[in-house]
PDB file of C-alpha atoms in Angstrom:
ATOM      1  CA  UNK A 752       1.126 -34.645 -26.740  1.00  0.00           C
ATOM      2  CA  UNK A 753       3.299 -35.697 -29.461  1.00  0.00           C
ATOM      3  CA  UNK A 754       2.497 -37.322 -32.712  1.00  0.00           C
ATOM      4  CA  UNK A 755       6.057 -39.008 -33.613  1.00  0.00           C
ATOM      5  CA  UNK A 756       6.242 -39.298 -37.421  1.00  0.00           C
ATOM      6  CA  UNK A 757       8.317 -42.044 -38.890  1.00  0.00           C
ATOM      7  CA  UNK A 758      11.096 -39.462 -40.038  1.00  0.00           C
ATOM      8  CA  UNK A 759      10.993 -37.632 -36.737  1.00  0.00           C
ATOM      9  CA  UNK A 760      13.680 -37.923 -34.023  1.00  0.00           C
ATOM     10  CA  UNK A 761      13.013 -40.804 -31.843  1.00  0.00           C
ATOM     11  CA  UNK A 762      11.266 -40.163 -28.521  1.00  0.00           C
ATOM     12  CA  UNK A 763      13.726 -42.204 -26.705  1.00  0.00           C
ATOM     13  CA  UNK A 764      16.428 -39.532 -27.227  1.00  0.00           C
ATOM     14  CA  UNK A 765      18.845 -41.635 -29.231  1.00  0.00           C
ATOM     15  CA  UNK A 766      19.112 -38.955 -32.056  1.00  0.00           C
ATOM     16  CA  UNK A 767      18.000 -41.687 -34.623  1.00  0.00           C
ATOM     17  CA  UNK A 768      14.941 -41.348 -36.787  1.00  0.00           C
ATOM     18  CA  UNK A 769      11.999 -42.959 -35.121  1.00  0.00           C
ATOM     19  CA  UNK A 770      11.550 -45.391 -37.977  1.00  0.00           C
ATOM     20  CA  UNK A 771      15.210 -46.660 -37.653  1.00  0.00           C
ATOM     21  CA  UNK A 772      15.091 -46.780 -33.703  1.00  0.00           C
ATOM     22  CA  UNK A 773      11.965 -47.596 -31.439  1.00  0.00           C
ATOM     23  CA  UNK A 774       9.331 -47.723 -34.283  1.00  0.00           C
ATOM     24  CA  UNK A 775      10.136 -51.294 -35.594  1.00  0.00           C
ATOM     25  CA  UNK A 776      10.362 -52.782 -31.944  1.00  0.00           C
ATOM     26  CA  UNK A 777       7.131 -51.132 -30.956  1.00  0.00           C
ATOM     27  CA  UNK A 778       5.273 -52.390 -33.824  1.00  0.00           C
ATOM     28  CA  UNK A 779       6.680 -55.940 -33.593  1.00  0.00           C
ATOM     29  CA  UNK A 780       5.662 -56.072 -29.991  1.00  0.00           C
ATOM     30  CA  UNK A 781       2.087 -54.647 -30.808  1.00  0.00           C
ATOM     31  CA  UNK A 782       1.656 -57.109 -33.526  1.00  0.00           C
ATOM     32  CA  UNK A 783       2.939 -59.989 -31.383  1.00  0.00           C
ATOM     33  CA  UNK A 784       1.327 -59.192 -28.025  1.00  0.00           C
ATOM     34  CA  UNK A 785      -1.334 -56.754 -29.049  1.00  0.00           C
ATOM     35  CA  UNK A 786      -4.101 -58.779 -30.627  1.00  0.00           C
ATOM     36  CA  UNK A 787      -4.538 -62.555 -29.785  1.00  0.00           C
ATOM     37  CA  UNK A 788      -5.960 -65.155 -32.107  1.00  0.00           C
ATOM     38  CA  UNK A 789      -9.579 -64.546 -30.704  1.00  0.00           C
ATOM     39  CA  UNK A 790      -9.315 -60.948 -31.801  1.00  0.00           C
ATOM     40  CA  UNK A 791      -8.214 -61.596 -35.395  1.00  0.00           C
ATOM     41  CA  UNK A 792     -11.725 -61.938 -36.556  1.00  0.00           C
ATOM     42  CA  UNK A 793     -14.743 -60.648 -34.418  1.00  0.00           C
ATOM     43  CA  UNK A 794     -18.259 -61.862 -34.180  1.00  0.00           C
ATOM     44  CA  UNK A 795     -19.584 -58.954 -36.293  1.00  0.00           C
ATOM     45  CA  UNK A 796     -17.608 -60.003 -39.435  1.00  0.00           C
ATOM     46  CA  UNK A 797     -14.538 -57.745 -39.261  1.00  0.00           C
ATOM     47  CA  UNK A 798     -11.007 -58.875 -39.711  1.00  0.00           C
ATOM     48  CA  UNK A 799      -7.734 -57.259 -38.894  1.00  0.00           C
ATOM     49  CA  UNK A 800      -5.914 -56.106 -42.104  1.00  0.00           C
ATOM     50  CA  UNK A 801      -2.649 -57.559 -40.384  1.00  0.00           C
ATOM     51  CA  UNK A 802      -4.177 -61.112 -40.554  1.00  0.00           C
ATOM     52  CA  UNK A 803      -4.169 -61.125 -44.221  1.00  0.00           C
ATOM     53  CA  UNK A 804      -1.261 -58.852 -44.945  1.00  0.00           C
ATOM     54  CA  UNK A 805       1.125 -59.000 -42.002  1.00  0.00           C
ATOM     55  CA  UNK A 806       4.238 -57.476 -43.666  1.00  0.00           C
ATOM     56  CA  UNK A 807       2.415 -54.501 -44.920  1.00  0.00           C
ATOM     57  CA  UNK A 808       0.684 -54.130 -41.722  1.00  0.00           C
ATOM     58  CA  UNK A 809       4.091 -54.390 -39.755  1.00  0.00           C
ATOM     59  CA  UNK A 810       5.503 -51.386 -41.851  1.00  0.00           C
ATOM     60  CA  UNK A 811       2.156 -49.219 -42.197  1.00  0.00           C
ATOM     61  CA  UNK A 812       0.264 -49.519 -38.943  1.00  0.00           C
ATOM     62  CA  UNK A 813      -0.191 -46.157 -37.544  1.00  0.00           C
ATOM     63  CA  UNK A 814       0.630 -45.459 -33.903  1.00  0.00           C
ATOM     64  CA  UNK A 815       0.428 -42.063 -31.903  1.00  0.00           C
ATOM     65  CA  UNK A 816       2.779 -41.394 -28.974  1.00  0.00           C
ATOM     66  CA  UNK A 817       1.007 -39.400 -26.432  1.00  0.00           C
ATOM     67  CA  UNK A 818       3.702 -37.571 -24.440  1.00  0.00           C
ATOM     68  CA  UNK A 819       1.432 -34.987 -22.719  1.00  0.00           C
ATOM     69  CA  UNK A 820      -1.644 -36.943 -21.735  1.00  0.00           C
ATOM     70  CA  UNK A 821      -3.363 -33.945 -20.195  1.00  0.00           C
ATOM     71  CA  UNK A 822      -3.999 -32.507 -23.521  1.00  0.00           C
ATOM     72  CA  UNK A 823      -6.400 -35.374 -24.460  1.00  0.00           C
ATOM     73  CA  UNK A 824      -7.161 -36.812 -21.137  1.00  0.00           C
ATOM     74  CA  UNK A 825      -5.150 -39.967 -22.036  1.00  0.00           C
ATOM     75  CA  UNK A 826      -2.162 -41.573 -20.100  1.00  0.00           C
ATOM     76  CA  UNK A 827       1.244 -41.055 -21.880  1.00  0.00           C
ATOM     77  CA  UNK A 828       2.067 -43.919 -24.034  1.00  0.00           C
ATOM     78  CA  UNK A 829       1.974 -45.328 -27.494  1.00  0.00           C
ATOM     79  CA  UNK A 830      -1.514 -46.106 -28.992  1.00  0.00           C
ATOM     80  CA  UNK A 831      -1.630 -48.425 -32.094  1.00  0.00           C
ATOM     81  CA  UNK A 832      -4.469 -48.048 -34.472  1.00  0.00           C
ATOM     82  CA  UNK A 833      -4.893 -51.659 -35.952  1.00  0.00           C
ATOM     83  CA  UNK A 834      -7.133 -51.523 -38.940  1.00  0.00           C
ATOM     84  CA  UNK A 835     -10.172 -53.840 -39.330  1.00  0.00           C
ATOM     85  CA  UNK A 836     -12.283 -54.291 -42.347  1.00  0.00           C
ATOM     86  CA  UNK A 837     -15.452 -56.098 -43.208  1.00  0.00           C
ATOM     87  CA  UNK A 838     -14.871 -59.656 -44.505  1.00  0.00           C
ATOM     88  CA  UNK A 839     -18.191 -60.028 -46.252  1.00  0.00           C
ATOM     89  CA  UNK A 840     -17.867 -60.907 -49.892  1.00  0.00           C
ATOM     90  CA  UNK A 841     -19.438 -58.378 -52.222  1.00  0.00           C
ATOM     91  CA  UNK A 842     -19.827 -55.774 -49.365  1.00  0.00           C
ATOM     92  CA  UNK A 843     -18.517 -52.343 -50.342  1.00  0.00           C
ATOM     93  CA  UNK A 844     -19.213 -50.392 -47.198  1.00  0.00           C
ATOM     94  CA  UNK A 845     -16.000 -48.366 -47.458  1.00  0.00           C
ATOM     95  CA  UNK A 846     -15.483 -48.250 -43.694  1.00  0.00           C
ATOM     96  CA  UNK A 847     -12.623 -49.017 -41.301  1.00  0.00           C
ATOM     97  CA  UNK A 848     -12.497 -49.967 -37.787  1.00  0.00           C
ATOM     98  CA  UNK A 849      -9.632 -48.784 -35.740  1.00  0.00           C
ATOM     99  CA  UNK A 850      -8.850 -51.502 -33.003  1.00  0.00           C
ATOM    100  CA  UNK A 851      -6.883 -49.283 -30.671  1.00  0.00           C
ATOM    101  CA  UNK A 852      -4.399 -50.893 -28.381  1.00  0.00           C
ATOM    102  CA  UNK A 853      -1.753 -49.195 -25.998  1.00  0.00           C
ATOM    103  CA  UNK A 854       1.859 -50.301 -25.208  1.00  0.00           C
ATOM    104  CA  UNK A 855       3.276 -51.801 -23.079  1.00  0.00           C
ATOM    105  CA  UNK A 856       0.482 -54.068 -22.401  1.00  0.00           C
ATOM    106  CA  UNK A 857      -1.411 -53.893 -25.580  1.00  0.00           C
ATOM    107  CA  UNK A 858      -4.836 -54.264 -24.204  1.00  0.00           C
ATOM    108  CA  UNK A 859      -7.636 -52.857 -26.073  1.00  0.00           C
ATOM    109  CA  UNK A 860      -8.584 -49.332 -25.408  1.00  0.00           C
ATOM    110  CA  UNK A 861     -11.172 -48.527 -27.998  1.00  0.00           C
ATOM    111  CA  UNK A 862     -12.689 -49.486 -31.319  1.00  0.00           C
ATOM    112  CA  UNK A 863     -13.586 -46.536 -33.512  1.00  0.00           C
ATOM    113  CA  UNK A 864     -15.441 -46.988 -36.866  1.00  0.00           C
ATOM    114  CA  UNK A 865     -15.110 -44.461 -39.795  1.00  0.00           C
ATOM    115  CA  UNK A 866     -16.495 -44.122 -43.191  1.00  0.00           C
ATOM    116  CA  UNK A 867     -14.702 -42.008 -45.568  1.00  0.00           C
ATOM    117  CA  UNK A 868     -17.659 -41.462 -47.992  1.00  0.00           C
ATOM    118  CA  UNK A 869     -20.387 -38.838 -48.086  1.00  0.00           C
ATOM    119  CA  UNK A 870     -23.486 -39.186 -45.864  1.00  0.00           C
ATOM    120  CA  UNK A 871     -25.419 -39.767 -48.999  1.00  0.00           C
ATOM    121  CA  UNK A 872     -23.235 -42.627 -49.990  1.00  0.00           C
ATOM    122  CA  UNK A 873     -24.221 -44.333 -46.715  1.00  0.00           C
ATOM    123  CA  UNK A 874     -27.879 -43.523 -46.957  1.00  0.00           C
ATOM    124  CA  UNK A 875     -27.797 -45.342 -50.377  1.00  0.00           C
ATOM    125  CA  UNK A 876     -25.659 -48.277 -49.170  1.00  0.00           C
ATOM    126  CA  UNK A 877     -27.817 -48.679 -46.059  1.00  0.00           C
ATOM    127  CA  UNK A 878     -31.032 -48.283 -47.809  1.00  0.00           C
ATOM    128  CA  UNK A 879     -32.438 -46.206 -45.072  1.00  0.00           C
ATOM    129  CA  UNK A 880     -32.596 -42.630 -43.947  1.00  0.00           C
ATOM    130  CA  UNK A 881     -32.247 -42.785 -40.221  1.00  0.00           C
ATOM    131  CA  UNK A 882     -29.939 -39.879 -39.464  1.00  0.00           C
ATOM    132  CA  UNK A 883     -28.334 -41.438 -36.264  1.00  0.00           C
ATOM    133  CA  UNK A 884     -27.515 -44.672 -38.064  1.00  0.00           C
ATOM    134  CA  UNK A 885     -26.063 -42.877 -41.050  1.00  0.00           C
ATOM    135  CA  UNK A 886     -24.017 -40.542 -38.702  1.00  0.00           C
ATOM    136  CA  UNK A 887     -22.738 -43.495 -36.955  1.00  0.00           C
ATOM    137  CA  UNK A 888     -21.866 -45.253 -40.258  1.00  0.00           C
ATOM    138  CA  UNK A 889     -19.800 -42.358 -41.488  1.00  0.00           C
ATOM    139  CA  UNK A 890     -18.333 -41.666 -38.114  1.00  0.00           C
ATOM    140  CA  UNK A 891     -15.992 -41.258 -36.657  1.00  0.00           C
ATOM    141  CA  UNK A 892     -17.639 -43.023 -33.763  1.00  0.00           C
ATOM    142  CA  UNK A 893     -17.135 -45.524 -30.998  1.00  0.00           C
ATOM    143  CA  UNK A 894     -18.328 -48.985 -32.081  1.00  0.00           C
ATOM    144  CA  UNK A 895     -21.145 -49.643 -29.438  1.00  0.00           C
ATOM    145  CA  UNK A 896     -20.836 -53.269 -30.084  1.00  0.00           C
ATOM    146  CA  UNK A 897     -16.993 -53.394 -29.421  1.00  0.00           C
ATOM    147  CA  UNK A 898     -15.032 -53.415 -25.957  1.00  0.00           C
ATOM    148  CA  UNK A 899     -14.270 -49.821 -25.009  1.00  0.00           C
ATOM    149  CA  UNK A 900     -12.027 -48.492 -22.055  1.00  0.00           C
ATOM    150  CA  UNK A 901     -12.593 -45.427 -20.055  1.00  0.00           C
ATOM    151  CA  UNK A 902     -10.270 -43.805 -22.314  1.00  0.00           C
ATOM    152  CA  UNK A 903     -12.292 -44.512 -25.582  1.00  0.00           C
ATOM    153  CA  UNK A 904     -13.761 -40.957 -25.700  1.00  0.00           C
ATOM    154  CA  UNK A 905     -10.354 -39.474 -25.607  1.00  0.00           C
ATOM    155  CA  UNK A 906      -9.233 -41.745 -28.261  1.00  0.00           C
ATOM    156  CA  UNK A 907     -12.122 -40.910 -30.362  1.00  0.00           C
ATOM    157  CA  UNK A 908     -11.025 -37.210 -30.141  1.00  0.00           C
ATOM    158  CA  UNK A 909      -7.465 -38.327 -31.360  1.00  0.00           C
ATOM    159  CA  UNK A 910      -9.048 -39.969 -34.285  1.00  0.00           C
ATOM    160  CA  UNK A 911     -11.015 -36.859 -35.093  1.00  0.00           C
ATOM    161  CA  UNK A 912      -8.268 -34.259 -34.362  1.00  0.00           C
ATOM    162  CA  UNK A 913      -5.279 -36.128 -35.807  1.00  0.00           C
ATOM    163  CA  UNK A 914      -5.992 -39.459 -37.832  1.00  0.00           C
ATOM    164  CA  UNK A 915      -8.624 -38.536 -40.180  1.00  0.00           C
ATOM    165  CA  UNK A 916      -7.103 -34.975 -40.932  1.00  0.00           C
ATOM    166  CA  UNK A 917      -3.855 -36.894 -41.946  1.00  0.00           C
ATOM    167  CA  UNK A 918      -4.621 -37.189 -45.828  1.00  0.00           C
ATOM    168  CA  UNK A 919      -1.756 -39.444 -46.663  1.00  0.00           C
ATOM    169  CA  UNK A 920      -2.734 -41.786 -43.865  1.00  0.00           C
ATOM    170  CA  UNK A 921      -6.415 -41.895 -44.972  1.00  0.00           C
ATOM    171  CA  UNK A 922      -5.286 -42.537 -48.591  1.00  0.00           C
ATOM    172  CA  UNK A 923      -3.375 -45.616 -47.034  1.00  0.00           C
ATOM    173  CA  UNK A 924      -6.376 -46.754 -45.139  1.00  0.00           C
ATOM    174  CA  UNK A 925      -8.419 -46.708 -48.467  1.00  0.00           C
ATOM    175  CA  UNK A 926      -5.506 -48.546 -50.252  1.00  0.00           C
ATOM    176  CA  UNK A 927      -5.661 -51.221 -47.496  1.00  0.00           C
ATOM    177  CA  UNK A 928      -9.363 -51.618 -47.722  1.00  0.00           C
ATOM    178  CA  UNK A 929      -9.135 -51.956 -51.424  1.00  0.00           C
ATOM    179  CA  UNK A 930      -6.529 -54.716 -50.898  1.00  0.00           C
ATOM    180  CA  UNK A 931      -8.346 -56.350 -48.236  1.00  0.00           C
ATOM    181  CA  UNK A 932     -11.699 -56.502 -50.257  1.00  0.00           C
ATOM    182  CA  UNK A 933      -9.927 -57.667 -53.350  1.00  0.00           C
ATOM    183  CA  UNK A 934      -8.432 -60.562 -51.271  1.00  0.00           C
ATOM    184  CA  UNK A 935     -11.947 -61.451 -49.838  1.00  0.00           C
ATOM    185  CA  UNK A 936     -13.437 -61.356 -53.362  1.00  0.00           C
ATOM    186  CA  UNK A 937     -10.598 -63.427 -54.922  1.00  0.00           C
ATOM    187  CA  UNK A 938     -11.181 -66.057 -52.225  1.00  0.00           C
ATOM    188  CA  UNK A 939     -15.012 -66.198 -52.483  1.00  0.00           C
TER     189      UNK A 939
END
């Protein structure tokens, strides 16, 4: 499996950096084809970060290129992790939902929820002490109310093994969350 970084050589073999070669094309295609209008806001009150900040999402949406699918049990391809956040005014849940699509068809493969605060934070926020609920809120976990493909468990492992261990990326998710919530509160 390869996790092609923006500054790594492009996986197409051109010799160019990924960010100057295939990355912009793949991201534009994912943004254009990957999420239809009905998916911009889901029935549970979450909205794609890219719906409010399309330019930033185009530049900063994370993707992982799987080149050796056997390692995680995934088909080879590009998996795009679109960020979704709660659109409820005044809510400070400090959670992200990764709406994962794959190229070239860009259909939904998984929706993974993740909260970056401590279990104690979610216990107070939730106002309850159900350990299963707190564990699901903290995550990472598959969101049971969202569409999941047969590859969702393997994608969850990618999130656990790669995404949430990338401190720079997690700081970016938190920055996106704060931008999104400030925009929600400004419009309320």
